Tab-separated table of C-alpha atoms in Angstrom:
chain	number	residue	atom	x	y	z
E	186	UNK	CA	0.000	0.000	0.000
E	187	UNK	CA	2.924	2.347	0.645
E	188	UNK	CA	4.172	1.572	-2.877
E	189	UNK	CA	0.738	2.470	-4.269
E	190	UNK	CA	0.798	5.796	-2.418
E	191	UNK	CA	4.284	6.638	-3.684
E	192	UNK	CA	3.448	5.822	-7.305
E	193	UNK	CA	0.243	7.850	-7.184
E	194	UNK	CA	1.978	10.803	-5.508
E	195	UNK	CA	4.511	10.849	-8.342
E	196	UNK	CA	2.259	10.122	-11.327
E	197	UNK	CA	-1.384	10.486	-10.408
E	198	UNK	CA	-3.417	8.790	-13.143
E	199	UNK	CA	-1.931	10.150	-16.395
E	200	UNK	CA	-4.386	11.693	-18.851
E	201	UNK	CA	-2.852	9.695	-21.708
E	202	UNK	CA	-3.459	6.460	-19.806
E	203	UNK	CA	-7.025	7.485	-19.025
E	204	UNK	CA	-7.662	8.291	-22.694
E	205	UNK	CA	-6.308	4.894	-23.699
E	206	UNK	CA	-7.884	2.523	-21.151
E	207	UNK	CA	-10.080	4.666	-18.888
E	208	UNK	CA	-9.812	3.969	-15.157
E	209	UNK	CA	-10.822	0.986	-12.996
E	210	UNK	CA	-13.400	3.150	-11.213
E	211	UNK	CA	-15.053	3.959	-14.558
E	212	UNK	CA	-15.142	0.230	-15.316
E	213	UNK	CA	-16.906	-0.414	-12.014
E	214	UNK	CA	-19.175	2.546	-12.728
E	215	UNK	CA	-20.326	1.074	-16.027
E	216	UNK	CA	-21.364	-2.139	-14.287
E	217	UNK	CA	-23.252	-0.194	-11.619
E	218	UNK	CA	-25.001	1.913	-14.273
E	219	UNK	CA	-26.080	-1.225	-16.107
E	220	UNK	CA	-27.513	-2.797	-12.955
E	221	UNK	CA	-29.205	0.477	-11.994
E	222	UNK	CA	-30.829	0.663	-15.397
E	223	UNK	CA	-31.964	-2.971	-15.495
E	224	UNK	CA	-32.779	-3.747	-11.847
E	225	UNK	CA	-34.029	-0.435	-10.428
E	226	UNK	CA	-37.571	-0.469	-11.803
E	227	UNK	CA	-39.946	2.278	-10.707
E	228	UNK	CA	-42.949	-0.054	-10.916
E	229	UNK	CA	-41.595	-2.437	-8.284
E	230	UNK	CA	-42.597	-2.263	-4.635
E	231	UNK	CA	-40.269	-0.524	-2.157
E	232	UNK	CA	-39.228	-3.890	-0.717
E	233	UNK	CA	-38.367	-5.331	-4.122
E	234	UNK	CA	-36.309	-2.255	-4.973
E	235	UNK	CA	-34.377	-2.545	-1.692
E	236	UNK	CA	-33.692	-6.233	-2.318
E	237	UNK	CA	-32.653	-5.506	-5.896
E	238	UNK	CA	-30.274	-2.807	-4.669
E	239	UNK	CA	-28.810	-5.180	-2.095
E	240	UNK	CA	-28.300	-7.846	-4.768
E	241	UNK	CA	-26.671	-5.301	-7.096
E	242	UNK	CA	-24.310	-4.090	-4.374
E	243	UNK	CA	-23.282	-7.613	-3.376
E	244	UNK	CA	-22.736	-8.578	-7.010
E	245	UNK	CA	-20.466	-5.606	-7.745
E	246	UNK	CA	-18.520	-6.036	-4.507
E	247	UNK	CA	-18.233	-9.787	-5.059
E	248	UNK	CA	-16.870	-9.359	-8.582
E	249	UNK	CA	-14.245	-6.848	-7.427
E	250	UNK	CA	-13.190	-8.861	-4.375
E	251	UNK	CA	-13.040	-12.022	-6.492
E	252	UNK	CA	-10.927	-10.309	-9.142
E	253	UNK	CA	-8.511	-9.086	-6.469
E	254	UNK	CA	-8.284	-12.539	-4.924
E	255	UNK	CA	-7.592	-14.246	-8.256
E	256	UNK	CA	-4.983	-11.697	-9.357
E	257	UNK	CA	-3.203	-11.715	-6.001
E	258	UNK	CA	-3.123	-15.516	-6.055
E	259	UNK	CA	-1.337	-15.471	-9.422
E	260	UNK	CA	1.448	-13.137	-8.283
E	261	UNK	CA	4.901	-14.413	-7.356
E	262	UNK	CA	5.946	-14.372	-3.715
E	263	UNK	CA	8.632	-12.223	-2.129
E	264	UNK	CA	9.640	-8.624	-2.822
E	265	UNK	CA	8.395	-8.728	-6.411
E	266	UNK	CA	4.897	-9.358	-5.064
E	267	UNK	CA	5.082	-6.117	-3.069
E	268	UNK	CA	5.882	-4.196	-6.248
E	269	UNK	CA	3.156	-5.886	-8.295
E	270	UNK	CA	0.486	-5.441	-5.617
E	271	UNK	CA	1.509	-1.803	-5.201
E	272	UNK	CA	1.198	-1.132	-8.921
E	273	UNK	CA	-2.176	-2.882	-9.105
E	274	UNK	CA	-3.428	-0.971	-6.047
E	275	UNK	CA	-2.181	2.350	-7.435
E	276	UNK	CA	-5.331	3.180	-9.476
E	277	UNK	CA	-7.437	2.811	-6.325
E	278	UNK	CA	-5.646	5.707	-4.591
E	279	UNK	CA	-6.706	9.326	-5.197
E	280	UNK	CA	-3.767	10.971	-3.438
E	281	UNK	CA	-2.513	13.167	-6.289
E	282	UNK	CA	-5.949	13.690	-7.846
E	283	UNK	CA	-7.447	15.070	-4.634
E	284	UNK	CA	-4.569	17.506	-4.156
E	285	UNK	CA	-4.763	18.680	-7.777
E	286	UNK	CA	-8.531	19.224	-7.678
E	287	UNK	CA	-8.404	21.269	-4.468
E	288	UNK	CA	-5.321	23.172	-5.627
E	289	UNK	CA	-7.283	24.094	-8.771
E	290	UNK	CA	-9.746	25.872	-6.460
E	291	UNK	CA	-7.105	27.462	-4.237
E	292	UNK	CA	-5.102	29.076	-7.049
E	293	UNK	CA	-7.881	31.251	-8.570
E	294	UNK	CA	-9.355	31.942	-5.132
E	295	UNK	CA	-6.029	33.401	-3.967
E	296	UNK	CA	-5.915	35.463	-7.174
E	297	UNK	CA	-9.426	36.843	-6.426
E	298	UNK	CA	-10.828	35.163	-9.548
E	299	UNK	CA	-14.133	34.114	-7.985
E	300	UNK	CA	-15.706	32.932	-11.246
E	301	UNK	CA	-12.802	30.567	-11.986
E	302	UNK	CA	-12.821	29.329	-8.391
E	303	UNK	CA	-16.559	28.618	-8.650
E	304	UNK	CA	-16.015	26.590	-11.820
E	305	UNK	CA	-13.233	24.623	-10.142
E	306	UNK	CA	-15.145	23.913	-6.928
E	307	UNK	CA	-18.151	22.730	-8.944
E	308	UNK	CA	-15.964	19.814	-10.069
E	309	UNK	CA	-15.658	18.442	-6.537
E	310	UNK	CA	-18.895	19.392	-4.711
E	311	UNK	CA	-22.568	19.194	-5.570
E	312	UNK	CA	-23.791	22.484	-4.093
E	313	UNK	CA	-24.784	25.459	-6.284
E	314	UNK	CA	-21.530	27.280	-7.150
E	315	UNK	CA	-23.299	30.506	-8.164
E	316	UNK	CA	-24.390	31.040	-4.547
E	317	UNK	CA	-20.856	30.770	-3.134
E	318	UNK	CA	-18.712	33.730	-2.104
E	319	UNK	CA	-15.028	33.417	-1.152
E	320	UNK	CA	-15.838	31.913	2.236
E	321	UNK	CA	-18.370	29.514	0.725
E	322	UNK	CA	-15.911	28.334	-1.936
E	323	UNK	CA	-13.133	27.852	0.609
E	324	UNK	CA	-15.498	26.036	2.973
E	325	UNK	CA	-16.754	23.681	0.261
E	326	UNK	CA	-13.232	22.852	-0.920
E	327	UNK	CA	-11.895	22.284	2.611
E	328	UNK	CA	-14.815	19.978	3.421
E	329	UNK	CA	-14.227	18.032	0.205
E	330	UNK	CA	-10.520	17.770	0.999
E	331	UNK	CA	-11.183	16.431	4.503
E	332	UNK	CA	-13.909	13.948	3.539
E	333	UNK	CA	-12.159	12.642	0.435
E	334	UNK	CA	-8.874	12.214	2.294
E	335	UNK	CA	-10.773	9.511	4.168
E	336	UNK	CA	-12.751	8.029	1.264
E	337	UNK	CA	-10.050	8.384	-1.373
E	338	UNK	CA	-6.848	7.527	0.483
E	339	UNK	CA	-7.089	6.398	4.108
E	340	UNK	CA	-9.972	3.943	3.607
E	341	UNK	CA	-8.524	2.154	0.554
E	342	UNK	CA	-5.119	2.012	2.274
E	343	UNK	CA	-6.733	0.603	5.423
E	344	UNK	CA	-8.585	-2.171	3.608
E	345	UNK	CA	-5.658	-2.850	1.305
E	346	UNK	CA	-3.235	-3.159	4.220
E	347	UNK	CA	-5.683	-5.472	5.977
E	348	UNK	CA	-6.758	-7.689	3.062
E	349	UNK	CA	-4.510	-6.924	0.094
E	350	UNK	CA	-5.957	-6.552	-3.392
E	351	UNK	CA	-9.329	-8.112	-2.453
E	352	UNK	CA	-9.662	-5.496	0.273
E	353	UNK	CA	-8.761	-2.440	-1.787
E	354	UNK	CA	-10.719	-3.591	-4.868
E	355	UNK	CA	-13.726	-4.400	-2.698
E	356	UNK	CA	-13.564	-1.048	-0.923
E	357	UNK	CA	-13.391	0.834	-4.216
E	358	UNK	CA	-16.504	-1.017	-5.368
E	359	UNK	CA	-18.292	-0.027	-2.138
E	360	UNK	CA	-17.251	3.612	-2.443
E	361	UNK	CA	-18.263	3.821	-6.113
E	362	UNK	CA	-21.631	2.224	-5.371
E	363	UNK	CA	-22.279	4.807	-2.665
E	364	UNK	CA	-21.296	7.746	-4.874
E	365	UNK	CA	-23.502	6.560	-7.745
E	366	UNK	CA	-26.618	5.122	-6.082
E	367	UNK	CA	-26.218	5.724	-2.334
E	368	UNK	CA	-27.906	9.124	-2.226
E	369	UNK	CA	-31.414	10.113	-1.194
E	370	UNK	CA	-32.869	10.965	-4.595
E	371	UNK	CA	-36.317	9.650	-5.444
E	372	UNK	CA	-34.829	7.054	-7.778
E	373	UNK	CA	-32.179	5.752	-5.391
E	374	UNK	CA	-33.710	6.191	-1.938
E	375	UNK	CA	-34.588	2.470	-1.784
E	376	UNK	CA	-32.396	0.909	-4.477
E	377	UNK	CA	-29.281	2.574	-3.038
E	378	UNK	CA	-30.120	2.008	0.622
E	379	UNK	CA	-27.900	-1.066	0.981
E	380	UNK	CA	-25.001	0.593	-0.854
E	381	UNK	CA	-25.119	3.569	1.511
E	382	UNK	CA	-25.249	1.389	4.636
E	383	UNK	CA	-22.363	-0.814	3.457
E	384	UNK	CA	-20.324	2.309	2.751
E	385	UNK	CA	-21.040	3.605	6.264
E	386	UNK	CA	-19.654	0.389	7.746
E	387	UNK	CA	-16.596	0.289	5.451
E	388	UNK	CA	-15.668	3.886	6.314
E	389	UNK	CA	-16.374	3.763	10.050
E	390	UNK	CA	-12.792	3.123	11.178
E	391	UNK	CA	-10.979	4.954	8.328
E	392	UNK	CA	-12.957	8.168	8.897
E	393	UNK	CA	-11.914	8.270	12.528
E	394	UNK	CA	-8.323	7.416	11.619
E	395	UNK	CA	-8.307	10.316	9.154
E	396	UNK	CA	-9.553	12.688	11.828
E	397	UNK	CA	-6.813	11.487	14.167
E	398	UNK	CA	-4.183	12.007	11.443
E	399	UNK	CA	-5.322	15.614	10.988
E	400	UNK	CA	-5.175	16.148	14.737
E	401	UNK	CA	-1.719	14.588	14.945
E	402	UNK	CA	-0.145	16.830	12.290
E	403	UNK	CA	-1.940	20.003	13.361
E	404	UNK	CA	-0.151	22.900	15.030
E	405	UNK	CA	-3.322	23.246	17.149
E	406	UNK	CA	-3.515	19.669	18.446
E	407	UNK	CA	-5.691	20.398	21.486
E	408	UNK	CA	-8.185	22.530	19.573
E	409	UNK	CA	-8.346	20.100	16.648
E	410	UNK	CA	-8.948	17.171	19.000
E	411	UNK	CA	-11.577	18.952	21.087
E	412	UNK	CA	-13.419	20.121	17.970
E	413	UNK	CA	-13.412	16.622	16.494
E	414	UNK	CA	-14.677	14.998	19.689
E	415	UNK	CA	-17.304	17.702	20.278
E	416	UNK	CA	-18.666	18.278	16.779
E	417	UNK	CA	-18.087	15.134	14.684
E	418	UNK	CA	-21.435	13.601	15.575
E	419	UNK	CA	-23.298	16.818	14.644
E	420	UNK	CA	-22.591	16.144	10.973
E	421	UNK	CA	-25.326	14.611	8.826
E	422	UNK	CA	-22.932	11.774	7.928
E	423	UNK	CA	-21.957	9.163	10.486
E	424	UNK	CA	-18.394	9.283	9.130
E	425	UNK	CA	-17.615	12.534	7.292
E	426	UNK	CA	-17.946	14.621	10.445
E	427	UNK	CA	-14.753	13.168	11.942
E	428	UNK	CA	-12.201	14.367	9.370
E	429	UNK	CA	-14.171	17.574	8.714
E	430	UNK	CA	-14.436	18.527	12.385
E	431	UNK	CA	-10.741	17.746	12.917
E	432	UNK	CA	-9.852	19.917	9.911
E	433	UNK	CA	-12.082	22.742	11.178
E	434	UNK	CA	-10.373	22.709	14.571
E	435	UNK	CA	-6.908	22.418	13.056
E	436	UNK	CA	-7.462	25.440	10.803
E	437	UNK	CA	-9.467	27.457	13.330
E	438	UNK	CA	-12.426	27.914	10.956
E	439	UNK	CA	-16.049	26.863	10.868
E	440	UNK	CA	-17.248	24.306	8.303
E	441	UNK	CA	-20.517	22.719	7.164
E	442	UNK	CA	-23.548	24.913	7.966
E	443	UNK	CA	-26.382	25.868	5.568
E	444	UNK	CA	-25.779	25.231	1.869
E	445	UNK	CA	-27.758	25.364	-1.364
E	446	UNK	CA	-28.438	22.355	-3.605
E	447	UNK	CA	-30.407	22.846	-6.820
E	448	UNK	CA	-32.065	25.987	-5.505
E	449	UNK	CA	-32.969	24.524	-2.103
E	450	UNK	CA	-31.207	25.647	1.076
E	451	UNK	CA	-30.333	22.767	3.390
E	452	UNK	CA	-29.923	23.744	7.045
E	453	UNK	CA	-26.901	21.793	8.282
E	454	UNK	CA	-25.314	22.389	11.712
E	455	UNK	CA	-21.956	24.140	11.920
E	456	UNK	CA	-18.722	22.434	12.863
E	457	UNK	CA	-16.593	24.687	15.108
E	458	UNK	CA	-19.490	27.150	15.038
E	459	UNK	CA	-17.924	30.045	16.940
E	460	UNK	CA	-14.832	30.211	14.712
E	461	UNK	CA	-14.432	32.537	11.723
E	462	UNK	CA	-15.285	31.728	8.111
E	463	UNK	CA	-12.461	30.239	6.013
E	464	UNK	CA	-10.666	32.248	3.347
E	465	UNK	CA	-8.317	31.427	0.476
E	466	UNK	CA	-5.268	31.250	2.765
E	467	UNK	CA	-7.025	28.642	4.931
E	468	UNK	CA	-7.597	26.440	1.901
E	469	UNK	CA	-3.879	26.542	1.147
E	470	UNK	CA	-3.152	25.730	4.797
E	471	UNK	CA	-5.586	22.833	4.568
E	472	UNK	CA	-3.635	21.425	1.622
E	473	UNK	CA	-0.417	21.604	3.646
E	474	UNK	CA	-2.143	19.808	6.521
E	475	UNK	CA	-3.353	17.153	4.076
E	476	UNK	CA	0.176	16.590	2.728
E	477	UNK	CA	1.583	16.184	6.245
E	478	UNK	CA	-1.177	13.732	7.179
E	479	UNK	CA	-0.558	11.618	4.072
E	480	UNK	CA	3.188	11.565	4.771
E	481	UNK	CA	2.454	10.270	8.269
E	482	UNK	CA	0.093	7.652	6.820
E	483	UNK	CA	2.775	6.479	4.395
E	484	UNK	CA	5.295	6.331	7.234
E	485	UNK	CA	2.898	4.268	9.346
E	486	UNK	CA	2.393	1.795	6.491
E	487	UNK	CA	6.121	1.369	6.031
E	488	UNK	CA	6.624	0.950	9.778
E	489	UNK	CA	3.936	-1.743	9.894
E	490	UNK	CA	5.471	-3.501	6.886
E	491	UNK	CA	8.903	-3.632	8.510
E	492	UNK	CA	7.697	-4.518	12.003
């Protein structure tokens, strides 16, 4: 898993490679889309749609876990296996991609180009970008950075370190299922119910580990820890509140709060409510905190490997 992190930090997922073969997540996504189209029928009863969604989720996860198990079983033993597993796990890590996407928001925001920053933040969050001022853009990007550090790096590394390729492939299937069908839209409220619950379970430990990593590398350890412990459970998500609250305390800003989706304002509670609103400089500081946390994670993986 440390090899996968190092390769992704250096290369990301090259655009030329994506143009040629796509990406494993897009392959999983095509399977999920096909099952959603064929099995999620509006005329079925709520129970049937829940059972169909459960069957779809188990099928996708089973295929990915099985593929990882078969491939890992075919690899040679010894040090060469570490290299091969690392290279095969590499596409499942979003280390470089997450940094690049958030940096693409930070750069125009620091240059006071609000329109460009809105376009960039719209690539990583679902809220209405036209309603966001500087603080709203910075807040949205920081929240995305904190949550996706868990979903995109810590969680796949956790399951990969625990179970190898079956673990990291299976987790990526779970995460992709949740992002595609695990939301509360009319179409997916029942069909995606199982996917969302499975994702909650898979991310339970990694989300809390991510929060602890942010606390550990913060220059405001006590405040980051107290904010995480106090406010994490106020978040609408059982998991996302932990890294977001830790990030809010570490940066000394408030996150979450009311936001607009498709013209509707959703009243969410604040994390670190009495703190100030974030600005462009805080987003840049958040990226530095993220880099330090990922370096510590890589160091922990190497330490575990050599223990």
